[in-house]
PDB file of C-alpha atoms in Angstrom:
ATOM      1  CA  MET A 162     -21.375 -25.879  60.965  1.00 58.00           C
ATOM      2  CA  SER A 163     -18.825 -28.181  61.749  1.00 60.00           C
ATOM      3  CA  PRO A 164     -15.077 -27.522  60.510  1.00 57.00           C
ATOM      4  CA  ARG A 165     -14.983 -30.123  58.058  1.00 57.00           C
ATOM      5  CA  THR A 166     -18.120 -28.164  56.186  1.00 55.00           C
ATOM      6  CA  ARG A 167     -16.626 -24.765  56.821  1.00 53.00           C
ATOM      7  CA  SER A 168     -13.772 -26.426  55.045  1.00 56.00           C
ATOM      8  CA  ARG A 169     -15.566 -27.553  52.073  1.00 57.00           C
ATOM      9  CA  THR A 170     -17.936 -24.284  51.956  1.00 56.00           C
ATOM     10  CA  GLY A 171     -14.571 -22.307  51.338  1.00 50.00           C
ATOM     11  CA  SER A 172     -12.914 -24.666  48.850  1.00 54.00           C
ATOM     12  CA  LEU A 173     -16.267 -24.115  46.780  1.00 56.00           C
ATOM     13  CA  VAL A 174     -16.198 -20.235  46.887  1.00 48.00           C
ATOM     14  CA  GLU A 175     -12.573 -20.303  46.352  1.00 49.00           C
ATOM     15  CA  LEU A 176     -12.903 -22.661  43.218  1.00 45.00           C
ATOM     16  CA  VAL A 177     -15.549 -20.215  41.900  1.00 43.00           C
ATOM     17  CA  VAL A 178     -13.767 -17.137  42.015  1.00 38.00           C
ATOM     18  CA  ILE A 179     -10.717 -18.482  40.470  1.00 43.00           C
ATOM     19  CA  VAL A 180     -12.535 -20.062  37.902  1.00 39.00           C
ATOM     20  CA  ALA A 181     -14.546 -16.883  37.835  1.00 38.00           C
ATOM     21  CA  VAL A 182     -11.069 -14.644  37.377  1.00 34.00           C
ATOM     22  CA  ALA A 183     -10.170 -16.824  34.984  1.00 36.00           C
ATOM     23  CA  LEU A 184     -12.673 -16.182  32.993  1.00 37.00           C
ATOM     24  CA  GLY A 185     -12.559 -12.565  33.348  1.00 36.00           C
ATOM     25  CA  LEU A 186      -9.209 -12.991  32.401  1.00 35.00           C
ATOM     26  CA  ALA A 187      -9.765 -14.361  28.831  1.00 38.00           C
ATOM     27  CA  LEU A 188     -12.560 -12.105  28.149  1.00 38.00           C
ATOM     28  CA  LEU A 189     -10.327  -9.217  28.859  1.00 38.00           C
ATOM     29  CA  ILE A 190      -7.695 -10.839  26.871  1.00 42.00           C
ATOM     30  CA  GLN A 191      -9.129 -11.856  23.987  1.00 45.00           C
ATOM     31  CA  ALA A 192     -10.979  -8.064  23.788  1.00 44.00           C
ATOM     32  CA  PHE A 193      -8.179  -6.184  24.237  1.00 45.00           C
ATOM     33  CA  ILE A 194      -4.667  -7.990  23.680  1.00 65.00           C
ATOM     34  CA  VAL A 195      -4.709 -11.286  21.409  1.00 80.00           C
ATOM     35  CA  LYS A 196      -7.476 -12.782  20.283  1.00 87.00           C
ATOM     36  CA  PRO A 197      -7.799 -16.452  18.116  1.00 92.00           C
ATOM     37  CA  TYR A 198      -9.301 -16.457  14.621  1.00 94.00           C
ATOM     38  CA  LYS A 199     -10.010 -19.289  12.206  1.00 95.00           C
ATOM     39  CA  ILE A 200      -9.409 -19.071   8.758  1.00 96.00           C
ATOM     40  CA  PRO A 201     -12.623 -19.272   6.574  1.00 94.00           C
ATOM     41  CA  SER A 202     -11.707 -19.177   2.856  1.00 95.00           C
ATOM     42  CA  GLY A 203      -8.899 -20.239   0.663  1.00 95.00           C
ATOM     43  CA  SER A 204      -8.012 -16.400  -0.278  1.00 96.00           C
ATOM     44  CA  MET A 205      -4.626 -16.580   2.233  1.00 97.00           C
ATOM     45  CA  GLU A 206      -3.195 -19.599   0.861  1.00 96.00           C
ATOM     46  CA  PRO A 207      -0.678 -20.736   0.810  1.00 96.00           C
ATOM     47  CA  THR A 208       0.093 -19.320   3.037  1.00 97.00           C
ATOM     48  CA  LEU A 209      -3.167 -19.627   5.602  1.00 97.00           C
ATOM     49  CA  LYS A 210      -5.039 -22.709   4.855  1.00 96.00           C
ATOM     50  CA  ILE A 211      -8.740 -23.025   5.016  1.00 96.00           C
ATOM     51  CA  GLY A 212      -9.832 -23.470   9.374  1.00 96.00           C
ATOM     52  CA  GLN A 213      -6.295 -23.178  10.285  1.00 97.00           C
ATOM     53  CA  ARG A 214      -5.975 -20.783  13.036  1.00 96.00           C
ATOM     54  CA  VAL A 215      -4.420 -17.938  14.016  1.00 96.00           C
ATOM     55  CA  LEU A 216      -3.778 -15.553  16.957  1.00 94.00           C
ATOM     56  CA  VAL A 217      -4.237 -11.746  16.145  1.00 94.00           C
ATOM     57  CA  ASP A 218      -2.356  -9.184  18.022  1.00 91.00           C
ATOM     58  CA  ARG A 219      -4.792  -6.030  19.291  1.00 87.00           C
ATOM     59  CA  ILE A 220      -3.374  -4.252  21.792  1.00 84.00           C
ATOM     60  CA  GLY A 221      -1.016  -3.190  18.388  1.00 76.00           C
ATOM     61  CA  MET A 222      -3.542  -1.020  16.867  1.00 74.00           C
ATOM     62  CA  HIS A 223      -3.922   1.154  20.184  1.00 68.00           C
ATOM     63  CA  PHE A 224      -0.408   2.610  19.717  1.00 75.00           C
ATOM     64  CA  GLY A 225      -0.382   2.957  15.522  1.00 75.00           C
ATOM     65  CA  GLY A 226      -1.126   1.236  12.513  1.00 79.00           C
ATOM     66  CA  PRO A 227      -0.015  -2.566  10.179  1.00 93.00           C
ATOM     67  CA  SER A 228       3.169  -2.114   8.265  1.00 94.00           C
ATOM     68  CA  VAL A 229       2.973  -3.163   4.501  1.00 96.00           C
ATOM     69  CA  GLY A 230       3.265  -6.811   4.944  1.00 96.00           C
ATOM     70  CA  ASP A 231       1.160  -7.703   7.681  1.00 97.00           C
ATOM     71  CA  ILE A 232      -1.354  -9.682   7.616  1.00 97.00           C
ATOM     72  CA  VAL A 233      -3.979  -8.542   9.374  1.00 97.00           C
ATOM     73  CA  VAL A 234      -8.169  -9.008  10.542  1.00 97.00           C
ATOM     74  CA  PHE A 235     -10.431  -6.296   9.569  1.00 97.00           C
ATOM     75  CA  HIS A 236     -13.769  -5.471   8.965  1.00 97.00           C
ATOM     76  CA  PRO A 237     -14.088  -4.939   5.475  1.00 97.00           C
ATOM     77  CA  PRO A 238     -16.840  -1.810   4.148  1.00 97.00           C
ATOM     78  CA  GLN A 239     -20.704  -2.800   3.585  1.00 94.00           C
ATOM     79  CA  GLY A 240     -21.013  -4.795   0.283  1.00 93.00           C
ATOM     80  CA  ALA A 241     -17.675  -6.340   0.094  1.00 94.00           C
ATOM     81  CA  GLU A 242     -18.876  -9.488  -0.170  1.00 90.00           C
ATOM     82  CA  HIS A 243     -20.352  -8.577  -3.262  1.00 90.00           C
ATOM     83  CA  GLU A 244     -17.549  -6.849  -4.857  1.00 90.00           C
ATOM     84  CA  ILE A 245     -19.211  -3.175  -4.760  1.00 92.00           C
ATOM     85  CA  CYS A 246     -16.894  -0.321  -4.532  1.00 92.00           C
ATOM     86  CA  GLY A 247     -17.739   3.207  -3.231  1.00 87.00           C
ATOM     87  CA  ALA A 248     -16.025   5.861  -5.147  1.00 71.00           C
ATOM     88  CA  ILE A 249     -15.771   9.461  -5.255  1.00 62.00           C
ATOM     89  CA  ALA A 250     -17.832  10.968  -7.817  1.00 55.00           C
ATOM     90  CA  ARG A 251     -20.217   8.323  -8.780  1.00 61.00           C
ATOM     91  CA  PRO A 252     -22.988   5.874  -6.753  1.00 63.00           C
ATOM     92  CA  PRO A 253     -21.697   2.681  -5.486  1.00 69.00           C
ATOM     93  CA  HIS A 254     -21.040   0.047  -8.243  1.00 63.00           C
ATOM     94  CA  ILE A 255     -18.747  -3.240  -9.044  1.00 72.00           C
ATOM     95  CA  VAL A 256     -15.272  -2.755 -10.147  1.00 72.00           C
ATOM     96  CA  GLY A 257     -14.536  -4.455 -13.586  1.00 63.00           C
ATOM     97  CA  SER A 258     -10.863  -5.906 -14.447  1.00 63.00           C
ATOM     98  CA  GLY A 259      -8.437  -4.199 -16.485  1.00 70.00           C
ATOM     99  CA  GLY A 260      -8.984  -0.275 -15.145  1.00 88.00           C
ATOM    100  CA  ALA A 261      -8.032   0.977 -11.917  1.00 93.00           C
ATOM    101  CA  PRO A 262      -8.372  -0.370  -8.446  1.00 94.00           C
ATOM    102  CA  CYS A 263     -11.373  -0.004  -6.268  1.00 94.00           C
ATOM    103  CA  SER A 264      -9.980   3.868  -4.559  1.00 94.00           C
ATOM    104  CA  ARG A 265     -12.581   4.168  -2.177  1.00 93.00           C
ATOM    105  CA  PRO A 266     -14.862   1.997  -0.205  1.00 95.00           C
ATOM    106  CA  VAL A 267     -18.082   2.338   0.982  1.00 94.00           C
ATOM    107  CA  PRO A 268     -18.125   4.284   4.051  1.00 93.00           C
ATOM    108  CA  ARG A 269     -19.678   2.191   6.245  1.00 95.00           C
ATOM    109  CA  GLU A 270     -18.522  -1.366   8.220  1.00 96.00           C
ATOM    110  CA  ALA A 271     -19.392  -4.398   7.738  1.00 97.00           C
ATOM    111  CA  SER A 272     -19.503  -6.468  11.016  1.00 95.00           C
ATOM    112  CA  VAL A 273     -17.972  -9.448   9.194  1.00 95.00           C
ATOM    113  CA  ASN A 274     -14.411 -10.129   9.511  1.00 96.00           C
ATOM    114  CA  PHE A 275     -12.151 -10.636   6.512  1.00 97.00           C
ATOM    115  CA  ILE A 276      -7.874 -11.791   7.147  1.00 97.00           C
ATOM    116  CA  LYS A 277      -5.484 -10.182   4.539  1.00 98.00           C
ATOM    117  CA  ARG A 278      -2.152  -9.105   3.815  1.00 98.00           C
ATOM    118  CA  VAL A 279      -1.488  -5.075   3.870  1.00 98.00           C
ATOM    119  CA  VAL A 280      -0.021  -4.159   0.629  1.00 98.00           C
ATOM    120  CA  ALA A 281       0.338  -0.889   0.681  1.00 98.00           C
ATOM    121  CA  GLY A 282      -0.470   2.457   2.992  1.00 97.00           C
ATOM    122  CA  PRO A 283      -1.759   5.725   2.901  1.00 97.00           C
ATOM    123  CA  GLY A 284      -0.967   8.297   0.262  1.00 97.00           C
ATOM    124  CA  GLU A 285       0.857   5.667  -1.537  1.00 98.00           C
ATOM    125  CA  TRP A 286       0.383   4.492  -4.963  1.00 98.00           C
ATOM    126  CA  ILE A 287      -0.772   0.859  -6.711  1.00 98.00           C
ATOM    127  CA  TYR A 288      -1.368  -1.111  -8.939  1.00 96.00           C
ATOM    128  CA  VAL A 289      -1.843  -4.560  -9.898  1.00 95.00           C
ATOM    129  CA  LYS A 290       0.189  -6.481 -13.239  1.00 94.00           C
ATOM    130  CA  GLU A 291      -0.203 -10.340 -13.263  1.00 93.00           C
ATOM    131  CA  GLY A 292      -1.651 -10.584  -9.444  1.00 94.00           C
ATOM    132  CA  HIS A 293       1.690  -8.637  -8.277  1.00 96.00           C
ATOM    133  CA  ALA A 294       1.145  -5.402  -6.273  1.00 97.00           C
ATOM    134  CA  TYR A 295       3.592  -2.560  -8.007  1.00 97.00           C
ATOM    135  CA  VAL A 296       3.682   0.587  -5.246  1.00 98.00           C
ATOM    136  CA  ALA A 297       5.106   3.774  -5.828  1.00 98.00           C
ATOM    137  CA  LYS A 298       5.345   7.095  -3.111  1.00 97.00           C
ATOM    138  CA  SER A 299       4.197   9.199  -5.994  1.00 96.00           C
ATOM    139  CA  GLU A 300       1.598   8.637  -9.345  1.00 94.00           C
ATOM    140  CA  ARG A 301       4.685   9.304 -11.347  1.00 93.00           C
ATOM    141  CA  GLY A 302       6.958   6.447  -9.727  1.00 89.00           C
ATOM    142  CA  PRO A 303       9.230   4.315  -9.616  1.00 96.00           C
ATOM    143  CA  TYR A 304       6.929   1.621  -9.327  1.00 98.00           C
ATOM    144  CA  ARG A 305       8.184  -1.379  -7.377  1.00 97.00           C
ATOM    145  CA  ARG A 306       7.129  -4.902  -6.778  1.00 97.00           C
ATOM    146  CA  GLU A 307       6.987  -6.105  -3.733  1.00 95.00           C
ATOM    147  CA  HIS A 308       8.389  -9.110  -2.556  1.00 94.00           C
ATOM    148  CA  ASP A 309       5.777 -12.133  -3.102  1.00 95.00           C
ATOM    149  CA  PRO A 310       7.602 -15.223  -2.619  1.00 95.00           C
ATOM    150  CA  TYR A 311       4.502 -16.333  -0.213  1.00 93.00           C
ATOM    151  CA  ILE A 312       1.771 -15.806  -3.239  1.00 95.00           C
ATOM    152  CA  ALA A 313      -0.342 -18.378  -5.259  1.00 93.00           C
ATOM    153  CA  PRO A 314       0.579 -17.778  -9.074  1.00 85.00           C
ATOM    154  CA  CYS A 315      -2.160 -15.701 -10.295  1.00 88.00           C
ATOM    155  CA  GLY A 316      -2.738 -17.436 -13.953  1.00 74.00           C
ATOM    156  CA  PRO A 317      -4.796 -16.045 -16.724  1.00 74.00           C
ATOM    157  CA  SER A 318      -8.081 -15.007 -14.220  1.00 77.00           C
ATOM    158  CA  PRO A 319      -9.257 -11.809 -14.901  1.00 79.00           C
ATOM    159  CA  GLU A 320      -9.004 -10.472 -11.470  1.00 83.00           C
ATOM    160  CA  CYS A 321      -4.940 -10.628 -12.442  1.00 91.00           C
ATOM    161  CA  ASP A 322      -4.846  -6.680 -13.998  1.00 93.00           C
ATOM    162  CA  PHE A 323      -5.392  -3.495 -12.849  1.00 93.00           C
ATOM    163  CA  PRO A 324      -3.065  -1.488 -14.759  1.00 93.00           C
ATOM    164  CA  THR A 325      -3.900   2.303 -13.986  1.00 94.00           C
ATOM    165  CA  PRO A 326      -2.594   3.588 -10.646  1.00 96.00           C
ATOM    166  CA  ILE A 327      -4.935   4.915  -7.854  1.00 96.00           C
ATOM    167  CA  GLU A 328      -3.523   6.683  -4.347  1.00 97.00           C
ATOM    168  CA  VAL A 329      -4.431   5.111  -1.474  1.00 98.00           C
ATOM    169  CA  PRO A 330      -6.248   7.501   0.985  1.00 97.00           C
ATOM    170  CA  PRO A 331      -4.838   8.925   3.904  1.00 96.00           C
ATOM    171  CA  GLY A 332      -5.640   7.007   7.378  1.00 95.00           C
ATOM    172  CA  HIS A 333      -6.402   3.736   4.899  1.00 97.00           C
ATOM    173  CA  TRP A 334      -4.623   0.316   3.786  1.00 98.00           C
ATOM    174  CA  PHE A 335      -4.928  -2.028   0.538  1.00 98.00           C
ATOM    175  CA  MET A 336      -5.692  -5.310   1.442  1.00 98.00           C
ATOM    176  CA  MET A 337      -4.977  -7.990  -0.956  1.00 97.00           C
ATOM    177  CA  GLY A 338      -5.128 -12.048  -0.272  1.00 97.00           C
ATOM    178  CA  ASP A 339      -1.777 -14.191  -0.898  1.00 97.00           C
ATOM    179  CA  ASN A 340      -4.341 -16.033  -3.152  1.00 96.00           C
ATOM    180  CA  ARG A 341      -4.059 -13.688  -5.840  1.00 94.00           C
ATOM    181  CA  GLY A 342      -6.853 -15.156  -8.596  1.00 92.00           C
ATOM    182  CA  GLU A 343      -9.189 -16.410  -5.807  1.00 92.00           C
ATOM    183  CA  SER A 344      -9.157 -13.099  -3.346  1.00 94.00           C
ATOM    184  CA  ASP A 345     -12.273 -10.872  -2.465  1.00 93.00           C
ATOM    185  CA  ASP A 346     -10.181  -7.985  -1.538  1.00 96.00           C
ATOM    186  CA  SER A 347      -9.179  -4.286  -1.942  1.00 97.00           C
ATOM    187  CA  ARG A 348      -9.310  -4.254  -5.506  1.00 95.00           C
ATOM    188  CA  PHE A 349     -12.514  -5.388  -5.461  1.00 94.00           C
ATOM    189  CA  TRP A 350     -14.292  -2.797  -2.777  1.00 96.00           C
ATOM    190  CA  GLY A 351     -11.501  -0.556  -1.997  1.00 96.00           C
ATOM    191  CA  PRO A 352      -8.840   0.454   0.533  1.00 97.00           C
ATOM    192  CA  VAL A 353      -9.550  -0.046   4.356  1.00 97.00           C
ATOM    193  CA  PRO A 354      -9.719   2.471   7.433  1.00 96.00           C
ATOM    194  CA  THR A 355      -7.339   1.838   9.919  1.00 95.00           C
ATOM    195  CA  LYS A 356     -10.282   2.352  12.489  1.00 94.00           C
ATOM    196  CA  TRP A 357     -11.566  -0.767  11.100  1.00 96.00           C
ATOM    197  CA  ILE A 358      -8.732  -2.792  11.405  1.00 96.00           C
ATOM    198  CA  ILE A 359      -9.225  -5.132  14.313  1.00 94.00           C
ATOM    199  CA  GLY A 360      -5.474  -6.534  14.933  1.00 94.00           C
ATOM    200  CA  VAL A 361      -2.122  -8.026  12.934  1.00 95.00           C
ATOM    201  CA  ALA A 362      -1.876 -12.104  12.846  1.00 95.00           C
ATOM    202  CA  PHE A 363       1.463 -13.175  14.016  1.00 94.00           C
ATOM    203  CA  ALA A 364       0.914 -16.854  15.052  1.00 94.00           C
ATOM    204  CA  THR A 365      -0.490 -19.667  13.454  1.00 95.00           C
ATOM    205  CA  TYR A 366      -1.150 -22.378  16.208  1.00 93.00           C
ATOM    206  CA  TRP A 367      -3.592 -24.914  15.069  1.00 92.00           C
ATOM    207  CA  PRO A 368      -3.139 -27.498  12.937  1.00 94.00           C
ATOM    208  CA  PRO A 369      -0.068 -28.924  15.090  1.00 93.00           C
ATOM    209  CA  ASP A 370       2.005 -29.458  11.817  1.00 93.00           C
ATOM    210  CA  ARG A 371       1.124 -25.248  10.922  1.00 92.00           C
ATOM    211  CA  ILE A 372       2.208 -24.136  14.156  1.00 93.00           C
ATOM    212  CA  GLY A 373       4.613 -21.190  14.035  1.00 93.00           C
ATOM    213  CA  LEU A 374       5.029 -17.241  13.360  1.00 93.00           C
ATOM    214  CA  LEU A 375       3.216 -15.576  10.776  1.00 92.00           C
TER     215      LEU A 375
END
């Protein structure tokens, strides 16, 4: 083998190794550190538009749960796409407006990904009025309305009022979309266990005119 042939072979091997390492690092980053995610619906408008892309921090979930106010990507309970609630003491059912939001999810994780905002955490009490989340540390209150300049007005939709408070179970988080009148969220299928949360969305990178931190 001539020196020139050996040089070409060595360069090819080096290129293959570099590409393999780059792909391995990319997969490792997506699996454990940062994962891109495309917004599939209008439930987070006006904060996030359909087709917008965000970056999700996965590593933070290994060191604790999210915080109230965070936008998170997670697996909902099975039946969430059909608004099935798995409340204790009765079989899975559909939650109607005008009463209490769903207090317990179906105890099985779905494979789909949802993106919503955390509005209440473990042990907190919550009810919903005109699309606004009212949260307290105990059932008696005092209840405080979330600071929510980011939401779309709920309007006359029956999904906007769930005046009976529920307690978020330990290790669970209550999720709501920013488009309160058009969001399929914890009001209908219950709070989400920490272990079902993939990560916290921290930035948007597409389209170019919406690049920035969340």
